[in-house]
Coordinates of N, CA, C and O in Angstrom, one line a residue:
M1 N 3.5 -33.7 23.2 CA 2.6 -34.4 24.1 C 1.6 -33.4 24.7 O 2.0 -32.4 25.3
T2 N 0.4 -33.7 24.7 CA -0.6 -32.9 25.3 C -0.8 -33.3 26.8 O -0.9 -34.4 27.1
R3 N -0.7 -32.2 27.6 CA -0.9 -32.5 29.1 C -2.4 -32.6 29.4 O -3.2 -31.9 28.8
P4 N -2.7 -33.4 30.4 CA -4.1 -33.5 30.7 C -4.6 -32.2 31.4 O -3.8 -31.5 32.0
A5 N -5.8 -31.9 31.1 CA -6.4 -30.7 31.7 C -6.5 -30.8 33.2 O -6.8 -31.9 33.7
F6 N -6.3 -29.7 33.9 CA -6.5 -29.7 35.3 C -7.6 -28.7 35.7 O -7.9 -27.8 34.9
T7 N -8.1 -28.9 36.9 CA -9.1 -28.0 37.4 C -8.6 -27.5 38.8 O -7.8 -28.3 39.5
I8 N -8.9 -26.3 39.2 CA -8.6 -25.7 40.5 C -9.8 -25.6 41.3 O -10.9 -25.2 40.7
R9 N -9.8 -26.0 42.5 CA -11.0 -26.0 43.4 C -10.6 -25.8 44.8 O -9.4 -26.0 45.2
L10 N -11.6 -25.5 45.6 CA -11.4 -25.5 47.1 C -11.4 -27.0 47.5 O -12.1 -27.8 47.0
P11 N -10.6 -27.3 48.5 CA -10.6 -28.7 49.0 C -11.8 -29.0 49.9 O -12.4 -28.1 50.4
E12 N -12.1 -30.3 50.0 CA -13.1 -30.8 50.9 C -12.4 -31.5 52.1 O -11.3 -32.0 51.9
P13 N -13.1 -31.6 53.2 CA -12.4 -32.3 54.3 C -12.0 -33.7 54.0 O -10.9 -34.2 54.5
D14 N -12.7 -34.4 53.1 CA -12.3 -35.8 52.8 C -11.1 -35.8 51.8 O -10.6 -36.9 51.4
D15 N -10.6 -34.7 51.4 CA -9.4 -34.6 50.6 C -8.1 -34.8 51.4 O -7.0 -34.9 50.8
A16 N -8.2 -34.8 52.7 CA -7.0 -34.8 53.5 C -6.0 -36.0 53.2 O -4.8 -35.7 53.1
P17 N -6.5 -37.2 53.0 CA -5.5 -38.3 52.7 C -4.8 -38.0 51.4 O -3.6 -38.2 51.3
A18 N -5.5 -37.6 50.4 CA -4.9 -37.3 49.1 C -3.9 -36.2 49.2 O -2.8 -36.2 48.6
L19 N -4.3 -35.1 49.9 CA -3.4 -34.0 50.1 C -2.1 -34.4 50.8 O -1.0 -34.0 50.5
A20 N -2.3 -35.2 51.9 CA -1.1 -35.7 52.6 C -0.1 -36.5 51.7 O 1.1 -36.3 51.7
A21 N -0.7 -37.3 50.9 CA 0.1 -38.1 49.9 C 0.8 -37.2 48.9 O 2.0 -37.4 48.7
V22 N 0.1 -36.3 48.4 CA 0.8 -35.3 47.4 C 1.8 -34.5 48.1 O 2.9 -34.2 47.6
H23 N 1.5 -34.1 49.3 CA 2.5 -33.3 50.1 C 3.8 -34.0 50.3 O 4.9 -33.5 50.0
V24 N 3.7 -35.2 50.8 CA 4.9 -36.0 51.1 C 5.7 -36.3 49.8 O 6.9 -36.2 49.7
R25 N 4.9 -36.7 48.8 CA 5.6 -37.1 47.5 C 6.2 -35.9 46.8 O 7.4 -35.9 46.3
S26 N 5.6 -34.7 46.9 CA 6.1 -33.5 46.3 C 7.3 -33.1 47.0 O 8.3 -32.5 46.5
W27 N 7.3 -33.3 48.4 CA 8.5 -32.9 49.2 C 9.7 -33.8 48.7 O 10.8 -33.4 48.6
R28 N 9.4 -35.1 48.6 CA 10.5 -36.0 48.1 C 11.0 -35.6 46.8 O 12.3 -35.5 46.6
E29 N 10.2 -35.2 45.9 CA 10.6 -34.8 44.5 C 11.3 -33.5 44.6 O 12.3 -33.3 43.8
T30 N 10.9 -32.6 45.5 CA 11.5 -31.2 45.5 C 12.8 -31.2 46.3 O 13.8 -30.5 46.0
Y31 N 12.8 -31.9 47.5 CA 13.9 -31.8 48.5 C 14.8 -33.0 48.6 O 15.6 -33.0 49.5
A32 N 14.7 -33.9 47.7 CA 15.6 -35.1 47.7 C 17.1 -34.6 47.7 O 17.4 -33.7 46.9
G33 N 17.9 -35.1 48.6 CA 19.2 -34.6 48.7 C 19.4 -33.4 49.7 O 20.5 -33.1 50.1
M34 N 18.3 -32.7 49.9 CA 18.4 -31.6 50.8 C 17.9 -31.9 52.3 O 18.3 -31.3 53.2
L35 N 17.0 -32.9 52.3 CA 16.4 -33.3 53.6 C 16.6 -34.8 53.8 O 16.6 -35.5 52.8
P36 N 16.7 -35.2 55.0 CA 16.9 -36.7 55.3 C 15.6 -37.4 55.0 O 14.5 -36.9 55.0
E37 N 15.7 -38.7 54.9 CA 14.6 -39.6 54.6 C 13.4 -39.5 55.6 O 12.3 -39.8 55.2
R38 N 13.7 -39.1 56.8 CA 12.6 -39.0 57.8 C 11.5 -38.1 57.3 O 10.3 -38.1 57.8
F39 N 11.8 -37.2 56.4 CA 10.8 -36.3 55.9 C 9.8 -36.9 54.9 O 8.9 -36.2 54.4
Y40 N 10.1 -38.1 54.5 CA 9.3 -38.7 53.4 C 8.7 -40.0 53.8 O 7.9 -40.6 53.0
G41 N 8.9 -40.6 54.9 CA 8.4 -41.9 55.3 C 7.0 -41.9 55.9 O 6.3 -40.9 55.8
E42 N 6.7 -43.0 56.5 CA 5.4 -43.2 57.1 C 5.1 -42.2 58.2 O 3.9 -41.7 58.3
T43 N 6.0 -41.9 59.0 CA 5.8 -40.9 60.1 C 5.5 -39.5 59.5 O 4.5 -38.9 59.9
A44 N 6.2 -39.2 58.4 CA 5.9 -37.9 57.8 C 4.5 -37.9 57.2 O 3.8 -37.0 57.2
Q45 N 4.1 -39.1 56.6 CA 2.8 -39.2 56.0 C 1.7 -39.0 57.1 O 0.7 -38.3 56.8
R46 N 1.9 -39.7 58.2 CA 0.9 -39.5 59.3 C 0.8 -38.1 59.8 O -0.3 -37.5 60.0
R47 N 2.0 -37.4 59.9 CA 2.0 -36.0 60.4 C 1.2 -35.1 59.4 O 0.5 -34.2 59.7
R48 N 1.5 -35.3 58.1 CA 0.8 -34.5 57.1 C -0.7 -34.8 57.1 O -1.5 -33.9 56.9
R49 N -1.0 -36.1 57.3 CA -2.5 -36.4 57.3 C -3.1 -35.7 58.5 O -4.2 -35.1 58.4
T50 N -2.5 -35.7 59.6 CA -3.0 -35.0 60.8 C -3.1 -33.5 60.5 O -4.1 -32.8 60.8
M51 N -2.1 -32.9 59.9 CA -2.1 -31.5 59.6 C -3.3 -31.1 58.6 O -4.0 -30.2 58.9
W52 N -3.4 -31.9 57.6 CA -4.5 -31.7 56.6 C -5.8 -31.9 57.2 O -6.8 -31.2 56.9
D53 N -6.0 -33.0 58.0 CA -7.3 -33.2 58.7 C -7.7 -32.0 59.4 O -8.9 -31.5 59.3
G54 N -6.8 -31.4 60.3 CA -7.1 -30.3 61.1 C -7.4 -29.0 60.2 O -8.4 -28.3 60.5
L55 N -6.6 -28.8 59.2 CA -6.7 -27.6 58.4 C -8.1 -27.7 57.6 O -8.8 -26.7 57.5
L56 N -8.4 -28.8 57.1 CA -9.6 -28.9 56.3 C -10.9 -29.0 57.1 O -12.0 -28.7 56.5
R57 N -10.8 -29.3 58.3 CA -12.0 -29.3 59.2 C -12.4 -27.8 59.6 O -13.5 -27.6 60.0
D58 N -11.4 -26.9 59.5 CA -11.6 -25.5 59.8 C -12.0 -24.7 58.5 O -11.3 -24.8 57.6
E59 N -13.2 -24.1 58.6 CA -13.6 -23.4 57.4 C -12.6 -22.3 56.9 O -12.4 -22.2 55.7
A60 N -12.1 -21.6 57.8 CA -11.1 -20.5 57.4 C -9.8 -21.2 56.8 O -9.3 -20.7 55.8
G61 N -9.4 -22.3 57.4 CA -8.3 -23.0 56.9 C -8.5 -23.6 55.5 O -7.7 -23.4 54.6
R62 N -9.7 -24.2 55.3 CA -10.0 -24.7 54.0 C -10.1 -23.6 52.9 O -9.7 -23.8 51.8
S63 N -10.6 -22.4 53.3 CA -10.8 -21.4 52.3 C -9.4 -20.8 51.9 O -9.4 -20.1 50.9
A64 N -8.4 -21.1 52.6 CA -7.0 -20.5 52.3 C -6.3 -21.5 51.4 O -5.1 -21.2 51.0
V65 N -6.9 -22.6 51.0 CA -6.2 -23.7 50.2 C -6.9 -23.8 48.9 O -8.1 -23.7 48.8
R66 N -6.1 -24.1 47.9 CA -6.7 -24.5 46.6 C -6.0 -25.8 46.1 O -4.8 -26.0 46.5
V67 N -6.7 -26.7 45.5 CA -6.1 -27.9 44.9 C -6.2 -27.9 43.4 O -7.1 -27.4 42.9
A68 N -5.2 -28.6 42.8 CA -5.3 -28.8 41.4 C -5.6 -30.3 41.2 O -5.0 -31.2 41.8
E69 N -6.5 -30.6 40.3 CA -6.9 -32.0 40.0 C -6.8 -32.3 38.5 O -7.0 -31.4 37.7
V70 N -6.4 -33.5 38.3 CA -6.4 -34.0 36.9 C -7.2 -35.3 37.0 O -6.8 -36.2 37.8
A71 N -8.2 -35.4 36.2 CA -9.0 -36.6 36.1 C -9.5 -37.1 37.5 O -9.4 -38.2 37.9
G72 N -9.9 -36.1 38.3 CA -10.4 -36.4 39.7 C -9.3 -36.7 40.7 O -9.6 -37.1 41.8
R73 N -8.0 -36.6 40.4 CA -6.9 -36.9 41.3 C -6.2 -35.6 41.6 O -5.8 -34.9 40.7
I74 N -5.9 -35.4 42.9 CA -5.2 -34.2 43.3 C -3.7 -34.3 42.9 O -3.1 -35.4 43.2
V75 N -3.2 -33.3 42.2 CA -1.8 -33.3 41.7 C -1.0 -32.2 42.3 O 0.2 -32.1 42.0
G76 N -1.7 -31.3 43.0 CA -1.0 -30.1 43.6 C -1.9 -29.3 44.5 O -3.1 -29.5 44.5
F77 N -1.3 -28.4 45.2 CA -2.0 -27.5 46.1 C -1.2 -26.3 46.4 O 0.0 -26.2 46.2
A78 N -2.0 -25.3 46.9 CA -1.4 -24.0 47.3 C -2.2 -23.6 48.5 O -3.3 -23.8 48.7
A79 N -1.5 -22.9 49.4 CA -2.1 -22.3 50.6 C -1.5 -21.0 51.0 O -0.3 -20.8 50.9
V80 N -2.4 -20.1 51.5 CA -1.9 -18.8 52.0 C -2.3 -18.7 53.5 O -3.1 -19.5 54.0
G81 N -1.7 -17.8 54.2 CA -2.0 -17.6 55.6 C -1.2 -16.5 56.2 O -0.5 -15.7 55.4
A82 N -1.3 -16.3 57.5 CA -0.5 -15.3 58.1 C 1.0 -15.7 58.2 O 1.3 -16.9 58.4
P83 N 1.9 -14.8 58.1 CA 3.3 -15.1 58.2 C 3.6 -15.7 59.6 O 2.9 -15.3 60.6
E84 N 4.6 -16.5 59.8 CA 4.9 -17.2 61.0 C 5.9 -16.4 61.8 O 6.0 -16.5 63.1
E85 N 6.8 -15.6 61.2 CA 7.8 -14.9 61.9 C 7.3 -13.6 62.6 O 6.2 -13.1 62.3
S86 N 8.1 -13.2 63.6 CA 7.7 -12.0 64.4 C 7.7 -10.7 63.7 O 7.0 -9.8 64.1
Q87 N 8.5 -10.6 62.7 CA 8.6 -9.3 61.9 C 8.5 -9.6 60.5 O 9.4 -9.5 59.7
P88 N 7.2 -9.9 60.0 CA 7.0 -10.2 58.6 C 7.2 -9.0 57.7 O 7.0 -7.8 58.2
A89 N 7.4 -9.2 56.5 CA 7.5 -8.2 55.5 C 6.1 -7.8 54.9 O 5.9 -6.7 54.4
R90 N 5.2 -8.8 55.0 CA 3.9 -8.6 54.4 C 2.9 -9.2 55.4 O 3.2 -10.0 56.2
E91 N 1.6 -8.8 55.3 CA 0.6 -9.4 56.1 C 0.1 -10.8 55.7 O -0.5 -11.5 56.5
T92 N 0.4 -11.1 54.4 CA 0.0 -12.4 53.9 C 1.2 -13.2 53.5 O 2.1 -12.6 52.9
A93 N 1.2 -14.5 53.7 CA 2.3 -15.3 53.3 C 1.7 -16.4 52.3 O 0.7 -17.0 52.6
L94 N 2.5 -16.7 51.3 CA 2.2 -17.8 50.5 C 2.9 -19.0 51.2 O 4.1 -19.0 51.3
R95 N 2.1 -19.8 51.8 CA 2.7 -20.8 52.7 C 3.2 -22.1 52.0 O 4.2 -22.7 52.4
M96 N 2.5 -22.4 50.9 CA 2.8 -23.7 50.2 C 2.3 -23.6 48.7 O 1.2 -23.1 48.5
V97 N 3.1 -24.0 47.8 CA 2.7 -24.4 46.4 C 3.5 -25.6 46.1 O 4.8 -25.5 46.0
Y98 N 2.9 -26.7 45.8 CA 3.5 -27.9 45.4 C 2.7 -28.6 44.3 O 1.5 -28.7 44.4
V99 N 3.4 -29.0 43.3 CA 2.7 -29.8 42.2 C 3.6 -31.0 41.9 O 4.8 -30.9 41.9
L100 N 3.0 -32.1 41.8 CA 3.8 -33.3 41.5 C 4.6 -33.1 40.2 O 4.2 -32.5 39.3
R101 N 5.8 -33.6 40.3 CA 6.8 -33.4 39.2 C 6.2 -33.7 37.8 O 6.5 -33.0 36.8
E102 N 5.5 -34.8 37.7 CA 4.9 -35.2 36.4 C 4.0 -34.1 35.8 O 3.6 -34.2 34.6
H103 N 3.6 -33.2 36.6 CA 2.7 -32.1 36.2 C 3.3 -30.7 36.1 O 2.7 -29.7 35.9
H104 N 4.7 -30.7 36.3 CA 5.4 -29.4 36.2 C 5.3 -29.0 34.8 O 5.4 -29.8 33.8
G105 N 5.3 -27.7 34.6 CA 5.3 -27.1 33.3 C 4.0 -27.1 32.6 O 3.9 -26.6 31.5
G106 N 2.9 -27.5 33.2 CA 1.6 -27.6 32.6 C 0.7 -26.5 33.0 O -0.5 -26.4 32.5
G107 N 1.2 -25.5 33.8 CA 0.3 -24.4 34.2 C -0.4 -24.6 35.5 O -1.0 -23.6 36.0
A108 N -0.3 -25.8 36.1 CA -1.1 -26.0 37.4 C -0.5 -25.1 38.5 O -1.3 -24.5 39.3
G109 N 0.8 -25.0 38.6 CA 1.4 -24.2 39.7 C 1.0 -22.8 39.5 O 0.7 -22.1 40.5
Q110 N 1.0 -22.2 38.3 CA 0.6 -20.9 38.1 C -0.9 -20.7 38.5 O -1.2 -19.7 39.1
A111 N -1.7 -21.6 38.0 CA -3.1 -21.5 38.3 C -3.4 -21.6 39.8 O -4.2 -20.9 40.4
L112 N -2.6 -22.4 40.5 CA -2.8 -22.5 42.0 C -2.4 -21.2 42.7 O -3.1 -20.7 43.5
L113 N -1.2 -20.7 42.3 CA -0.8 -19.4 42.8 C -1.8 -18.3 42.6 O -2.2 -17.5 43.5
D114 N -2.3 -18.2 41.3 CA -3.3 -17.2 41.0 C -4.6 -17.3 41.8 O -5.1 -16.4 42.3
A115 N -5.0 -18.6 42.0 CA -6.3 -18.8 42.7 C -6.1 -18.6 44.2 O -7.0 -18.1 44.8
A116 N -5.0 -18.9 44.7 CA -4.8 -18.8 46.2 C -4.4 -17.3 46.6 O -4.8 -16.9 47.6
L117 N -3.7 -16.6 45.7 CA -3.1 -15.3 46.1 C -3.5 -14.2 45.2 O -3.5 -13.1 45.6
G118 N -3.8 -14.5 43.9 CA -4.0 -13.4 43.0 C -2.7 -12.6 42.8 O -1.6 -13.1 42.9
A119 N -2.9 -11.3 42.7 CA -1.8 -10.4 42.6 C -1.5 -9.6 43.8 O -0.8 -8.6 43.8
E120 N -2.0 -10.1 45.0 CA -1.9 -9.4 46.2 C -0.4 -9.4 46.7 O 0.4 -10.3 46.4
P121 N 0.0 -8.3 47.4 CA 1.3 -8.3 48.0 C 1.4 -9.5 49.0 O 0.4 -9.8 49.7
A122 N 2.5 -10.1 49.1 CA 2.7 -11.3 49.9 C 4.2 -11.5 50.1 O 5.0 -10.9 49.5
Q123 N 4.5 -12.5 51.0 CA 5.8 -13.0 51.2 C 5.8 -14.5 51.2 O 4.7 -15.1 51.3
L124 N 7.0 -15.1 51.0 CA 7.1 -16.5 51.0 C 8.5 -16.8 51.4 O 9.4 -16.0 51.4
W125 N 8.7 -18.1 51.8 CA 10.0 -18.6 52.1 C 10.3 -19.7 51.1 O 9.4 -20.6 50.9
V126 N 11.5 -19.8 50.6 CA 11.8 -20.8 49.6 C 13.2 -21.3 49.9 O 14.1 -20.5 50.3
A127 N 13.4 -22.6 49.7 CA 14.8 -23.2 49.8 C 15.8 -22.5 48.9 O 15.5 -22.4 47.7
A128 N 16.9 -22.0 49.4 CA 17.9 -21.3 48.6 C 18.4 -22.2 47.5 O 18.7 -21.7 46.4
A129 N 18.4 -23.5 47.6 CA 18.8 -24.4 46.6 C 17.8 -24.8 45.6 O 18.1 -25.5 44.6
N130 N 16.6 -24.3 45.7 CA 15.5 -24.6 44.8 C 15.4 -23.5 43.7 O 14.5 -22.7 43.7
A131 N 16.3 -23.6 42.8 CA 16.4 -22.6 41.7 C 15.1 -22.6 40.8 O 14.7 -21.5 40.4
R132 N 14.5 -23.7 40.6 CA 13.3 -23.7 39.8 C 12.2 -22.9 40.4 O 11.5 -22.1 39.8
A133 N 12.0 -23.1 41.8 CA 10.9 -22.4 42.5 C 11.3 -20.9 42.5 O 10.4 -20.0 42.3
I134 N 12.5 -20.5 42.7 CA 12.9 -19.1 42.8 C 12.6 -18.5 41.5 O 12.0 -17.4 41.4
R135 N 12.9 -19.1 40.3 CA 12.6 -18.5 39.0 C 11.0 -18.4 38.9 O 10.6 -17.3 38.3
F136 N 10.3 -19.4 39.3 CA 8.8 -19.3 39.2 C 8.3 -18.1 40.0 O 7.5 -17.3 39.5
Y137 N 8.8 -17.9 41.2 CA 8.3 -16.8 42.0 C 8.8 -15.5 41.5 O 8.0 -14.5 41.5
E138 N 10.0 -15.4 40.9 CA 10.5 -14.2 40.3 C 9.6 -13.8 39.1 O 9.2 -12.6 38.9
R139 N 9.1 -14.8 38.3 CA 8.2 -14.5 37.2 C 6.9 -13.9 37.7 O 6.2 -13.3 36.9
N140 N 6.6 -14.2 39.0 CA 5.4 -13.7 39.5 C 5.5 -12.5 40.4 O 4.7 -12.1 41.3
G141 N 6.7 -11.8 40.2 CA 6.9 -10.5 40.9 C 7.5 -10.6 42.2 O 7.7 -9.5 42.9
F142 N 7.9 -11.7 42.7 CA 8.6 -11.8 44.0 C 10.1 -11.6 43.9 O 10.7 -12.0 42.9
R143 N 10.7 -11.0 44.9 CA 12.1 -10.7 44.9 C 12.7 -11.0 46.3 O 12.0 -10.8 47.3
A144 N 13.8 -11.6 46.3 CA 14.5 -11.9 47.6 C 14.7 -10.5 48.3 O 15.2 -9.6 47.6
D145 N 14.4 -10.5 49.6 CA 14.6 -9.2 50.3 C 15.8 -9.2 51.1 O 16.0 -8.2 51.9
G146 N 16.7 -10.2 51.0 CA 17.9 -10.2 51.8 C 17.8 -10.9 53.1 O 18.8 -11.1 53.8
T147 N 16.6 -11.3 53.5 CA 16.4 -12.0 54.8 C 16.5 -13.5 54.5 O 15.9 -14.1 53.6
E148 N 17.3 -14.2 55.3 CA 17.6 -15.6 55.2 C 17.4 -16.2 56.6 O 17.5 -15.6 57.6
T149 N 17.1 -17.5 56.6 CA 17.1 -18.3 57.8 C 17.6 -19.7 57.5 O 17.5 -20.2 56.4
V150 N 18.0 -20.3 58.6 CA 18.4 -21.7 58.5 C 17.4 -22.4 59.5 O 17.4 -22.1 60.6
D151 N 16.6 -23.3 58.9 CA 15.5 -23.9 59.7 C 16.0 -25.2 60.3 O 16.2 -26.2 59.6
P152 N 16.2 -25.2 61.7 CA 16.7 -26.4 62.3 C 15.6 -27.6 62.2 O 16.0 -28.7 62.3
R153 N 14.3 -27.2 62.1 CA 13.3 -28.3 61.9 C 13.5 -29.0 60.6 O 13.0 -30.1 60.4
L154 N 14.1 -28.4 59.7 CA 14.3 -28.9 58.3 C 15.8 -29.3 58.1 O 16.3 -29.0 57.0
S155 N 16.4 -29.8 59.0 CA 17.8 -30.3 58.9 C 18.7 -29.1 58.4 O 19.5 -29.3 57.5
D156 N 18.5 -27.9 59.0 CA 19.3 -26.8 58.6 C 19.2 -26.4 57.2 O 20.2 -25.9 56.6
L157 N 18.1 -26.5 56.6 CA 17.8 -26.1 55.2 C 17.8 -24.5 55.2 O 17.2 -23.9 56.0
R158 N 18.6 -24.0 54.3 CA 18.7 -22.5 54.2 C 17.6 -22.0 53.3 O 17.4 -22.5 52.2
E159 N 16.8 -21.0 53.8 CA 15.7 -20.5 53.1 C 15.8 -19.0 52.9 O 16.4 -18.3 53.8
L160 N 15.3 -18.5 51.8 CA 15.3 -17.1 51.5 C 13.8 -16.5 51.6 O 12.9 -17.2 51.2
R161 N 13.7 -15.3 52.1 CA 12.4 -14.7 52.0 C 12.3 -13.9 50.8 O 13.2 -13.2 50.4
M162 N 11.1 -14.1 50.1 CA 10.8 -13.3 48.9 C 9.6 -12.5 49.1 O 8.6 -13.0 49.8
V163 N 9.5 -11.3 48.6 CA 8.3 -10.5 48.8 C 7.9 -9.8 47.4 O 8.7 -9.7 46.5
R164 N 6.7 -9.4 47.4 CA 6.2 -8.6 46.3 C 5.1 -7.7 46.9 O 4.6 -7.9 47.9

């Protein structure tokens, strides 16, 4: 089966609704069984829409995001930014890479990572139970540095920090 071609581009402010929808759907696909339903419902959708509206209205925020499109429809995104913790391992953090499950394995995730971050040194946080993502990041030179956290905002989801 041939996968549809994707394109990578900078987002536009009017992409916020589509990005919010992909964000929530990809979280459901990625974290089902790890997070409670409240992370996927209407409230989550509204919060993601507010987040994306604000991020995409800011030029610096927009420039830190890349989207993957197939036939004019957003199917994934990646974003970089400053680390959130007080003692980061790197100056840059890969904040998000999500691709809808139906587009996994087609190269969109790799293209998003490359477009958003390139080969720059960076850090990221990944759910310890997300073996697929950990393998993806390892293929891209990231290694767990032994730092872990349990995020109470995410129903005590255990996360690992990876660096390169």
